PDB file of C-alpha atoms in Angstrom:
ATOM      1  CA  UNK A  28      97.183  77.254 168.699  1.00 52.00           C
ATOM      2  CA  UNK A  29      95.582  76.492 171.816  1.00 54.00           C
ATOM      3  CA  UNK A  30      93.669  79.166 173.792  1.00 53.00           C
ATOM      4  CA  UNK A  31      95.624  78.779 176.980  1.00 56.00           C
ATOM      5  CA  UNK A  32      98.868  79.936 174.951  1.00 58.00           C
ATOM      6  CA  UNK A  33      98.374  83.354 175.081  1.00 65.00           C
ATOM      7  CA  UNK A  34      96.895  84.277 178.374  1.00 69.00           C
ATOM      8  CA  UNK A  35      99.441  86.138 179.932  1.00 78.00           C
ATOM      9  CA  UNK A  36      99.676  88.285 176.492  1.00 86.00           C
ATOM     10  CA  UNK A  37      96.791  90.222 177.859  1.00 89.00           C
ATOM     11  CA  UNK A  38      96.602  93.541 175.444  1.00 89.00           C
ATOM     12  CA  UNK A  39      95.090  92.881 172.124  1.00 92.00           C
ATOM     13  CA  UNK A  40      94.938  95.277 168.766  1.00 92.00           C
ATOM     14  CA  UNK A  41      94.763  94.892 165.054  1.00 93.00           C
ATOM     15  CA  UNK A  42      96.862  97.307 163.240  1.00 91.00           C
ATOM     16  CA  UNK A  43      98.478  97.456 160.118  1.00 90.00           C
ATOM     17  CA  UNK A  44      96.967  93.972 158.565  1.00 91.00           C
ATOM     18  CA  UNK A  45      98.419  92.788 161.704  1.00 92.00           C
ATOM     19  CA  UNK A  46      96.781  91.175 164.732  1.00 94.00           C
ATOM     20  CA  UNK A  47      98.989  91.644 167.820  1.00 94.00           C
ATOM     21  CA  UNK A  48      98.825  90.336 171.366  1.00 93.00           C
ATOM     22  CA  UNK A  49     101.326  91.590 173.908  1.00 94.00           C
ATOM     23  CA  UNK A  50     101.971  91.588 177.575  1.00 92.00           C
ATOM     24  CA  UNK A  51     100.226  94.948 179.422  1.00 91.00           C
ATOM     25  CA  UNK A  52     103.984  95.923 179.924  1.00 91.00           C
ATOM     26  CA  UNK A  53     105.073  96.633 176.005  1.00 90.00           C
ATOM     27  CA  UNK A  54     105.248  99.752 175.000  1.00 89.00           C
ATOM     28  CA  UNK A  55     107.041  98.974 171.813  1.00 89.00           C
ATOM     29  CA  UNK A  56     103.567  98.991 169.468  1.00 91.00           C
ATOM     30  CA  UNK A  57     104.433 101.716 167.676  1.00 90.00           C
ATOM     31  CA  UNK A  58     108.644 100.426 166.637  1.00 91.00           C
ATOM     32  CA  UNK A  59     107.400  97.141 166.099  1.00 91.00           C
ATOM     33  CA  UNK A  60     104.892  97.730 163.821  1.00 92.00           C
ATOM     34  CA  UNK A  61     107.648 100.072 161.886  1.00 90.00           C
ATOM     35  CA  UNK A  62     109.728  96.866 161.335  1.00 91.00           C
ATOM     36  CA  UNK A  63     107.611  94.514 160.703  1.00 90.00           C
ATOM     37  CA  UNK A  64     105.918  96.889 157.330  1.00 89.00           C
ATOM     38  CA  UNK A  65     109.472  98.113 157.103  1.00 87.00           C
ATOM     39  CA  UNK A  66     108.869 101.555 158.001  1.00 90.00           C
ATOM     40  CA  UNK A  67     112.251 100.588 160.024  1.00 88.00           C
ATOM     41  CA  UNK A  68     115.110  98.520 160.755  1.00 90.00           C
ATOM     42  CA  UNK A  69     116.148  97.292 163.912  1.00 89.00           C
ATOM     43  CA  UNK A  70     119.026  97.855 165.398  1.00 87.00           C
ATOM     44  CA  UNK A  71     121.186  93.852 165.118  1.00 89.00           C
ATOM     45  CA  UNK A  72     120.174  90.857 162.754  1.00 90.00           C
ATOM     46  CA  UNK A  73     121.017  87.927 165.264  1.00 88.00           C
ATOM     47  CA  UNK A  74     119.940  85.280 161.994  1.00 87.00           C
ATOM     48  CA  UNK A  75     118.751  86.401 158.286  1.00 84.00           C
ATOM     49  CA  UNK A  76     117.027  84.449 156.706  1.00 83.00           C
ATOM     50  CA  UNK A  77     114.549  83.343 153.379  1.00 83.00           C
ATOM     51  CA  UNK A  78     111.562  83.739 155.638  1.00 85.00           C
ATOM     52  CA  UNK A  79     112.887  84.552 159.452  1.00 88.00           C
ATOM     53  CA  UNK A  80     114.092  87.213 160.536  1.00 90.00           C
ATOM     54  CA  UNK A  81     115.487  87.298 164.186  1.00 93.00           C
ATOM     55  CA  UNK A  82     115.841  90.860 164.954  1.00 92.00           C
ATOM     56  CA  UNK A  83     116.523  93.250 168.481  1.00 91.00           C
ATOM     57  CA  UNK A  84     115.072  96.390 168.404  1.00 88.00           C
ATOM     58  CA  UNK A  85     114.924  98.902 172.237  1.00 82.00           C
ATOM     59  CA  UNK A  86     115.418  95.413 174.863  1.00 82.00           C
ATOM     60  CA  UNK A  87     113.217  92.836 172.942  1.00 92.00           C
ATOM     61  CA  UNK A  88     113.560  90.483 170.244  1.00 94.00           C
ATOM     62  CA  UNK A  89     111.015  89.854 167.352  1.00 94.00           C
ATOM     63  CA  UNK A  90     111.023  86.713 165.010  1.00 94.00           C
ATOM     64  CA  UNK A  91     109.384  87.331 162.445  1.00 94.00           C
ATOM     65  CA  UNK A  92     107.936  84.836 159.844  1.00 93.00           C
ATOM     66  CA  UNK A  93     106.993  86.343 156.279  1.00 92.00           C
ATOM     67  CA  UNK A  94     106.052  83.887 153.889  1.00 91.00           C
ATOM     68  CA  UNK A  95     105.921  84.345 149.779  1.00 87.00           C
ATOM     69  CA  UNK A  96     106.255  80.805 148.854  1.00 88.00           C
ATOM     70  CA  UNK A  97     103.523  78.906 148.080  1.00 86.00           C
ATOM     71  CA  UNK A  98     104.762  75.821 150.042  1.00 86.00           C
ATOM     72  CA  UNK A  99     106.168  78.442 152.845  1.00 82.00           C
ATOM     73  CA  UNK A 100     102.021  79.349 152.805  1.00 83.00           C
ATOM     74  CA  UNK A 101     100.379  76.016 152.933  1.00 83.00           C
ATOM     75  CA  UNK A 102     103.676  75.537 156.089  1.00 84.00           C
ATOM     76  CA  UNK A 103     102.855  78.885 158.080  1.00 84.00           C
ATOM     77  CA  UNK A 104     101.015  77.831 160.913  1.00 84.00           C
ATOM     78  CA  UNK A 105     104.193  75.621 161.736  1.00 82.00           C
ATOM     79  CA  UNK A 106     105.927  78.666 163.335  1.00 87.00           C
ATOM     80  CA  UNK A 107     105.041  81.546 165.382  1.00 90.00           C
ATOM     81  CA  UNK A 108     101.618  80.102 166.103  1.00 89.00           C
ATOM     82  CA  UNK A 109     103.468  76.774 167.267  1.00 86.00           C
ATOM     83  CA  UNK A 110     106.885  78.166 168.707  1.00 88.00           C
ATOM     84  CA  UNK A 111     104.028  80.159 171.115  1.00 89.00           C
ATOM     85  CA  UNK A 112     102.192  76.776 172.523  1.00 86.00           C
ATOM     86  CA  UNK A 113     105.406  75.041 172.768  1.00 85.00           C
ATOM     87  CA  UNK A 114     106.671  77.936 175.296  1.00 87.00           C
ATOM     88  CA  UNK A 115     103.443  77.780 177.450  1.00 84.00           C
ATOM     89  CA  UNK A 116     104.507  74.186 177.751  1.00 82.00           C
ATOM     90  CA  UNK A 117     108.276  74.654 178.459  1.00 82.00           C
ATOM     91  CA  UNK A 118     107.331  77.449 181.030  1.00 83.00           C
ATOM     92  CA  UNK A 119     104.569  74.905 182.744  1.00 80.00           C
ATOM     93  CA  UNK A 120     107.584  71.877 183.172  1.00 78.00           C
ATOM     94  CA  UNK A 121     110.141  74.369 184.380  1.00 75.00           C
ATOM     95  CA  UNK A 122     108.675  77.006 186.309  1.00 69.00           C
ATOM     96  CA  UNK A 123     110.760  78.019 188.617  1.00 69.00           C
ATOM     97  CA  UNK A 124     114.042  75.331 188.074  1.00 75.00           C
ATOM     98  CA  UNK A 125     116.937  75.856 189.186  1.00 81.00           C
ATOM     99  CA  UNK A 126     119.895  77.112 186.893  1.00 86.00           C
ATOM    100  CA  UNK A 127     117.207  76.436 184.206  1.00 89.00           C
ATOM    101  CA  UNK A 128     115.345  80.022 183.013  1.00 88.00           C
ATOM    102  CA  UNK A 129     113.329  81.145 179.509  1.00 88.00           C
ATOM    103  CA  UNK A 130     113.015  84.863 178.460  1.00 90.00           C
ATOM    104  CA  UNK A 131     109.819  86.371 178.986  1.00 90.00           C
ATOM    105  CA  UNK A 132     107.361  85.879 175.953  1.00 92.00           C
ATOM    106  CA  UNK A 133     106.354  89.369 175.389  1.00 94.00           C
ATOM    107  CA  UNK A 134     104.081  89.468 172.456  1.00 94.00           C
ATOM    108  CA  UNK A 135     102.591  87.231 169.174  1.00 94.00           C
ATOM    109  CA  UNK A 136     101.336  88.806 165.946  1.00 95.00           C
ATOM    110  CA  UNK A 137     100.106  86.782 162.857  1.00 94.00           C
ATOM    111  CA  UNK A 138      99.122  88.337 159.592  1.00 94.00           C
ATOM    112  CA  UNK A 139      96.310  86.049 158.083  1.00 90.00           C
ATOM    113  CA  UNK A 140      96.266  85.104 154.395  1.00 87.00           C
ATOM    114  CA  UNK A 141      93.313  82.651 153.837  1.00 84.00           C
ATOM    115  CA  UNK A 142      91.737  80.200 156.398  1.00 81.00           C
ATOM    116  CA  UNK A 143      94.117  78.441 158.358  1.00 85.00           C
ATOM    117  CA  UNK A 144      97.172  80.243 156.352  1.00 90.00           C
ATOM    118  CA  UNK A 145      99.449  82.910 157.243  1.00 91.00           C
ATOM    119  CA  UNK A 146     101.252  85.689 155.197  1.00 92.00           C
ATOM    120  CA  UNK A 147     103.283  86.073 158.749  1.00 93.00           C
ATOM    121  CA  UNK A 148     103.413  85.731 161.678  1.00 93.00           C
ATOM    122  CA  UNK A 149     105.846  85.620 165.329  1.00 95.00           C
ATOM    123  CA  UNK A 150     106.799  86.578 168.349  1.00 95.00           C
ATOM    124  CA  UNK A 151     108.276  89.071 170.484  1.00 95.00           C
ATOM    125  CA  UNK A 152     110.968  87.972 173.548  1.00 94.00           C
ATOM    126  CA  UNK A 153     112.683  89.565 176.001  1.00 92.00           C
ATOM    127  CA  UNK A 154     116.443  90.020 175.603  1.00 91.00           C
ATOM    128  CA  UNK A 155     118.590  89.385 177.835  1.00 88.00           C
ATOM    129  CA  UNK A 156     122.267  91.423 176.680  1.00 85.00           C
ATOM    130  CA  UNK A 157     124.679  89.897 179.480  1.00 87.00           C
ATOM    131  CA  UNK A 158     123.998  85.911 177.791  1.00 91.00           C
ATOM    132  CA  UNK A 159     126.012  84.923 175.258  1.00 92.00           C
ATOM    133  CA  UNK A 160     125.877  81.294 173.099  1.00 92.00           C
ATOM    134  CA  UNK A 161     126.929  78.269 174.794  1.00 93.00           C
ATOM    135  CA  UNK A 162     130.350  77.326 174.483  1.00 94.00           C
ATOM    136  CA  UNK A 163     131.923  73.420 174.677  1.00 95.00           C
ATOM    137  CA  UNK A 164     133.240  74.113 178.349  1.00 94.00           C
ATOM    138  CA  UNK A 165     129.825  74.615 179.473  1.00 95.00           C
ATOM    139  CA  UNK A 166     128.197  71.807 178.232  1.00 96.00           C
ATOM    140  CA  UNK A 167     127.671  69.908 181.300  1.00 96.00           C
ATOM    141  CA  UNK A 168     125.479  72.861 182.255  1.00 94.00           C
ATOM    142  CA  UNK A 169     122.719  71.576 180.464  1.00 95.00           C
ATOM    143  CA  UNK A 170     122.845  68.469 181.620  1.00 95.00           C
ATOM    144  CA  UNK A 171     119.776  69.513 184.314  1.00 93.00           C
ATOM    145  CA  UNK A 172     118.006  70.503 180.914  1.00 93.00           C
ATOM    146  CA  UNK A 173     118.278  67.524 179.571  1.00 95.00           C
ATOM    147  CA  UNK A 174     117.406  65.382 182.444  1.00 94.00           C
ATOM    148  CA  UNK A 175     114.110  67.712 182.856  1.00 91.00           C
ATOM    149  CA  UNK A 176     113.299  67.093 179.515  1.00 92.00           C
ATOM    150  CA  UNK A 177     113.030  63.923 179.148  1.00 94.00           C
ATOM    151  CA  UNK A 178     111.359  63.958 183.092  1.00 92.00           C
ATOM    152  CA  UNK A 179     108.500  66.054 181.330  1.00 90.00           C
ATOM    153  CA  UNK A 180     108.123  64.066 178.473  1.00 91.00           C
ATOM    154  CA  UNK A 181     109.352  67.318 176.405  1.00 91.00           C
ATOM    155  CA  UNK A 182     110.105  66.023 172.813  1.00 91.00           C
ATOM    156  CA  UNK A 183     112.062  68.906 171.080  1.00 90.00           C
ATOM    157  CA  UNK A 184     113.236  67.224 167.784  1.00 86.00           C
ATOM    158  CA  UNK A 185     115.206  71.283 167.174  1.00 86.00           C
ATOM    159  CA  UNK A 186     117.381  71.157 170.008  1.00 89.00           C
ATOM    160  CA  UNK A 187     120.283  73.086 168.175  1.00 91.00           C
ATOM    161  CA  UNK A 188     123.193  73.984 170.462  1.00 94.00           C
ATOM    162  CA  UNK A 189     123.261  77.166 169.042  1.00 92.00           C
ATOM    163  CA  UNK A 190     119.704  78.038 170.809  1.00 91.00           C
ATOM    164  CA  UNK A 191     121.095  77.723 174.304  1.00 94.00           C
ATOM    165  CA  UNK A 192     122.316  80.813 175.609  1.00 94.00           C
ATOM    166  CA  UNK A 193     124.431  80.717 179.682  1.00 94.00           C
ATOM    167  CA  UNK A 194     124.475  83.762 182.213  1.00 91.00           C
ATOM    168  CA  UNK A 195     127.976  83.708 183.407  1.00 88.00           C
ATOM    169  CA  UNK A 196     127.583  85.462 186.215  1.00 87.00           C
ATOM    170  CA  UNK A 197     123.930  83.546 187.543  1.00 88.00           C
ATOM    171  CA  UNK A 198     125.279  79.811 185.640  1.00 89.00           C
ATOM    172  CA  UNK A 199     121.744  80.074 184.228  1.00 91.00           C
ATOM    173  CA  UNK A 200     121.141  77.832 181.243  1.00 93.00           C
ATOM    174  CA  UNK A 201     118.329  79.510 178.851  1.00 92.00           C
ATOM    175  CA  UNK A 202     116.837  78.211 175.933  1.00 91.00           C
ATOM    176  CA  UNK A 203     115.688  80.404 173.514  1.00 89.00           C
ATOM    177  CA  UNK A 204     113.531  78.451 170.703  1.00 85.00           C
ATOM    178  CA  UNK A 205     110.510  76.362 171.084  1.00 83.00           C
ATOM    179  CA  UNK A 206     109.647  75.369 168.039  1.00 79.00           C
ATOM    180  CA  UNK A 207     108.520  72.008 167.359  1.00 77.00           C
ATOM    181  CA  UNK A 208     108.440  70.198 170.029  1.00 85.00           C
ATOM    182  CA  UNK A 209     105.907  67.584 171.556  1.00 86.00           C
ATOM    183  CA  UNK A 210     104.785  66.809 174.900  1.00 87.00           C
ATOM    184  CA  UNK A 211     104.109  62.990 175.356  1.00 89.00           C
ATOM    185  CA  UNK A 212     102.399  61.591 177.521  1.00 88.00           C
ATOM    186  CA  UNK A 213     105.222  60.117 179.193  1.00 92.00           C
ATOM    187  CA  UNK A 214     108.907  60.277 179.064  1.00 94.00           C
ATOM    188  CA  UNK A 215     110.610  58.694 176.281  1.00 93.00           C
ATOM    189  CA  UNK A 216     113.902  57.525 175.876  1.00 94.00           C
ATOM    190  CA  UNK A 217     114.262  57.358 172.232  1.00 93.00           C
ATOM    191  CA  UNK A 218     113.178  61.280 172.252  1.00 93.00           C
ATOM    192  CA  UNK A 219     115.870  61.477 174.175  1.00 95.00           C
ATOM    193  CA  UNK A 220     118.420  60.475 172.297  1.00 95.00           C
ATOM    194  CA  UNK A 221     117.403  62.180 169.389  1.00 93.00           C
ATOM    195  CA  UNK A 222     117.226  65.184 171.308  1.00 94.00           C
ATOM    196  CA  UNK A 223     120.779  64.292 172.045  1.00 96.00           C
ATOM    197  CA  UNK A 224     122.084  63.452 169.305  1.00 95.00           C
ATOM    198  CA  UNK A 225     120.990  66.872 167.536  1.00 94.00           C
ATOM    199  CA  UNK A 226     121.918  68.711 170.250  1.00 96.00           C
ATOM    200  CA  UNK A 227     125.766  67.032 170.125  1.00 97.00           C
ATOM    201  CA  UNK A 228     125.818  67.037 166.051  1.00 95.00           C
ATOM    202  CA  UNK A 229     124.979  71.024 165.657  1.00 94.00           C
ATOM    203  CA  UNK A 230     127.613  71.691 168.214  1.00 95.00           C
ATOM    204  CA  UNK A 231     130.137  69.631 167.002  1.00 96.00           C
ATOM    205  CA  UNK A 232     131.315  68.243 170.107  1.00 96.00           C
ATOM    206  CA  UNK A 233     134.199  65.215 169.518  1.00 96.00           C
ATOM    207  CA  UNK A 234     133.494  61.896 171.321  1.00 96.00           C
ATOM    208  CA  UNK A 235     135.559  62.064 174.196  1.00 96.00           C
ATOM    209  CA  UNK A 236     132.858  65.157 175.746  1.00 97.00           C
ATOM    210  CA  UNK A 237     130.452  63.858 173.952  1.00 97.00           C
ATOM    211  CA  UNK A 238     130.469  60.846 175.892  1.00 97.00           C
ATOM    212  CA  UNK A 239     131.030  62.416 179.166  1.00 97.00           C
ATOM    213  CA  UNK A 240     128.287  64.812 178.750  1.00 98.00           C
ATOM    214  CA  UNK A 241     125.761  61.213 178.067  1.00 97.00           C
ATOM    215  CA  UNK A 242     127.450  59.533 180.728  1.00 97.00           C
ATOM    216  CA  UNK A 243     126.160  62.452 182.931  1.00 97.00           C
ATOM    217  CA  UNK A 244     122.611  62.821 181.760  1.00 97.00           C
ATOM    218  CA  UNK A 245     121.811  58.560 181.969  1.00 97.00           C
ATOM    219  CA  UNK A 246     123.507  58.870 185.393  1.00 96.00           C
ATOM    220  CA  UNK A 247     120.572  61.829 185.658  1.00 96.00           C
ATOM    221  CA  UNK A 248     118.017  59.491 185.257  1.00 96.00           C
ATOM    222  CA  UNK A 249     118.422  56.047 186.342  1.00 93.00           C
ATOM    223  CA  UNK A 250     115.494  54.630 185.094  1.00 92.00           C
ATOM    224  CA  UNK A 251     116.559  54.811 181.470  1.00 91.00           C
ATOM    225  CA  UNK A 252     118.085  51.261 181.419  1.00 88.00           C
ATOM    226  CA  UNK A 253     119.641  51.434 178.900  1.00 89.00           C
ATOM    227  CA  UNK A 254     123.840  51.497 178.409  1.00 91.00           C
ATOM    228  CA  UNK A 255     126.222  54.563 177.522  1.00 93.00           C
ATOM    229  CA  UNK A 256     127.459  51.952 174.941  1.00 93.00           C
ATOM    230  CA  UNK A 257     124.464  51.734 173.896  1.00 91.00           C
ATOM    231  CA  UNK A 258     123.227  54.930 173.823  1.00 93.00           C
ATOM    232  CA  UNK A 259     126.453  56.314 172.272  1.00 95.00           C
ATOM    233  CA  UNK A 260     126.476  53.696 169.548  1.00 92.00           C
ATOM    234  CA  UNK A 261     122.700  54.842 168.717  1.00 92.00           C
ATOM    235  CA  UNK A 262     123.978  58.276 168.859  1.00 94.00           C
ATOM    236  CA  UNK A 263     126.272  57.876 166.676  1.00 93.00           C
ATOM    237  CA  UNK A 264     124.327  56.429 164.205  1.00 91.00           C
ATOM    238  CA  UNK A 265     121.931  59.152 164.227  1.00 91.00           C
ATOM    239  CA  UNK A 266     124.155  61.238 163.290  1.00 90.00           C
ATOM    240  CA  UNK A 267     123.882  60.055 159.805  1.00 87.00           C
ATOM    241  CA  UNK A 268     119.794  59.335 159.825  1.00 83.00           C
ATOM    242  CA  UNK A 269     117.749  61.865 158.840  1.00 82.00           C
ATOM    243  CA  UNK A 270     114.072  62.331 161.238  1.00 80.00           C
ATOM    244  CA  UNK A 271     112.357  65.583 160.132  1.00 79.00           C
ATOM    245  CA  UNK A 272     112.240  68.161 162.302  1.00 78.00           C
ATOM    246  CA  UNK A 273     108.152  69.076 162.198  1.00 77.00           C
ATOM    247  CA  UNK A 274     106.657  66.428 164.055  1.00 78.00           C
ATOM    248  CA  UNK A 275     103.161  66.913 165.622  1.00 76.00           C
ATOM    249  CA  UNK A 276     100.985  64.973 167.220  1.00 74.00           C
ATOM    250  CA  UNK A 277     101.931  61.583 165.513  1.00 78.00           C
ATOM    251  CA  UNK A 278     105.516  61.708 166.447  1.00 82.00           C
ATOM    252  CA  UNK A 279     108.624  59.788 164.881  1.00 80.00           C
ATOM    253  CA  UNK A 280     111.029  57.870 166.800  1.00 85.00           C
ATOM    254  CA  UNK A 281     113.947  55.953 166.702  1.00 86.00           C
ATOM    255  CA  UNK A 282     113.872  53.780 162.934  1.00 81.00           C
ATOM    256  CA  UNK A 283     112.323  50.513 164.068  1.00 82.00           C
ATOM    257  CA  UNK A 284     116.237  48.771 163.460  1.00 80.00           C
ATOM    258  CA  UNK A 285     118.189  51.407 165.405  1.00 83.00           C
ATOM    259  CA  UNK A 286     115.585  51.084 168.148  1.00 83.00           C
ATOM    260  CA  UNK A 287     115.375  47.217 168.421  1.00 81.00           C
ATOM    261  CA  UNK A 288     119.329  47.328 168.092  1.00 78.00           C
ATOM    262  CA  UNK A 289     119.902  49.741 171.266  1.00 80.00           C
ATOM    263  CA  UNK A 290     117.257  47.487 172.967  1.00 75.00           C
ATOM    264  CA  UNK A 291     118.925  43.960 172.237  1.00 69.00           C
ATOM    265  CA  UNK A 292     122.509  44.996 172.434  1.00 61.00           C
TER     266      UNK A 292
END
């Protein structure tokens, strides 16, 4: 993990085999450790899985990755350490951009296994109770989000529809999952189309609103010299292509044949 990724987490502890880096105003250490060690249960599960549990506990969201299978251990550095790095990059990129807000990062924790491998890791973020998962009626609200991701060279392959929240009262878009993003040296239209394809497919957005959304994103980015029709054709083909969501240091963009089709028409 990059050293500056934890710069706002100034309280460092070692307890119950875990190393923790926490915000100075995070006061729920004992409750957090009880959850991580199985001595307590969360108030609510947002998501449960084999290696990932996302939980609510006392106004904080805890994302806990636990690794048991050998293959999971080998890949354990992909998870919370990378997500904290990506969160840090998102904060630098978005700052106080109107209409977009990130939940505040309250902590990071890890339990080492051996060398660069982890037995578990995770992060703690602000709970935002007055939000809901984005609806199809709110799709157009995310146009500035994707336009800014492109401008700032953020390539987030796993940009799923369910990972964008919306706060109705303030009309604020809130991306909540940052794991696996890449920061590119310059904007890249291929990366943008891959993100849009992932977003629209996971939202099961029908063709008419999807095309209208795409047209609005492209209209916000006049430096991208691709016609809406070519961009839409590319997105439809990307629906059928598997592109790994774990890309780091060496991002994989469009397959060569698809890139040529978009450029040549």
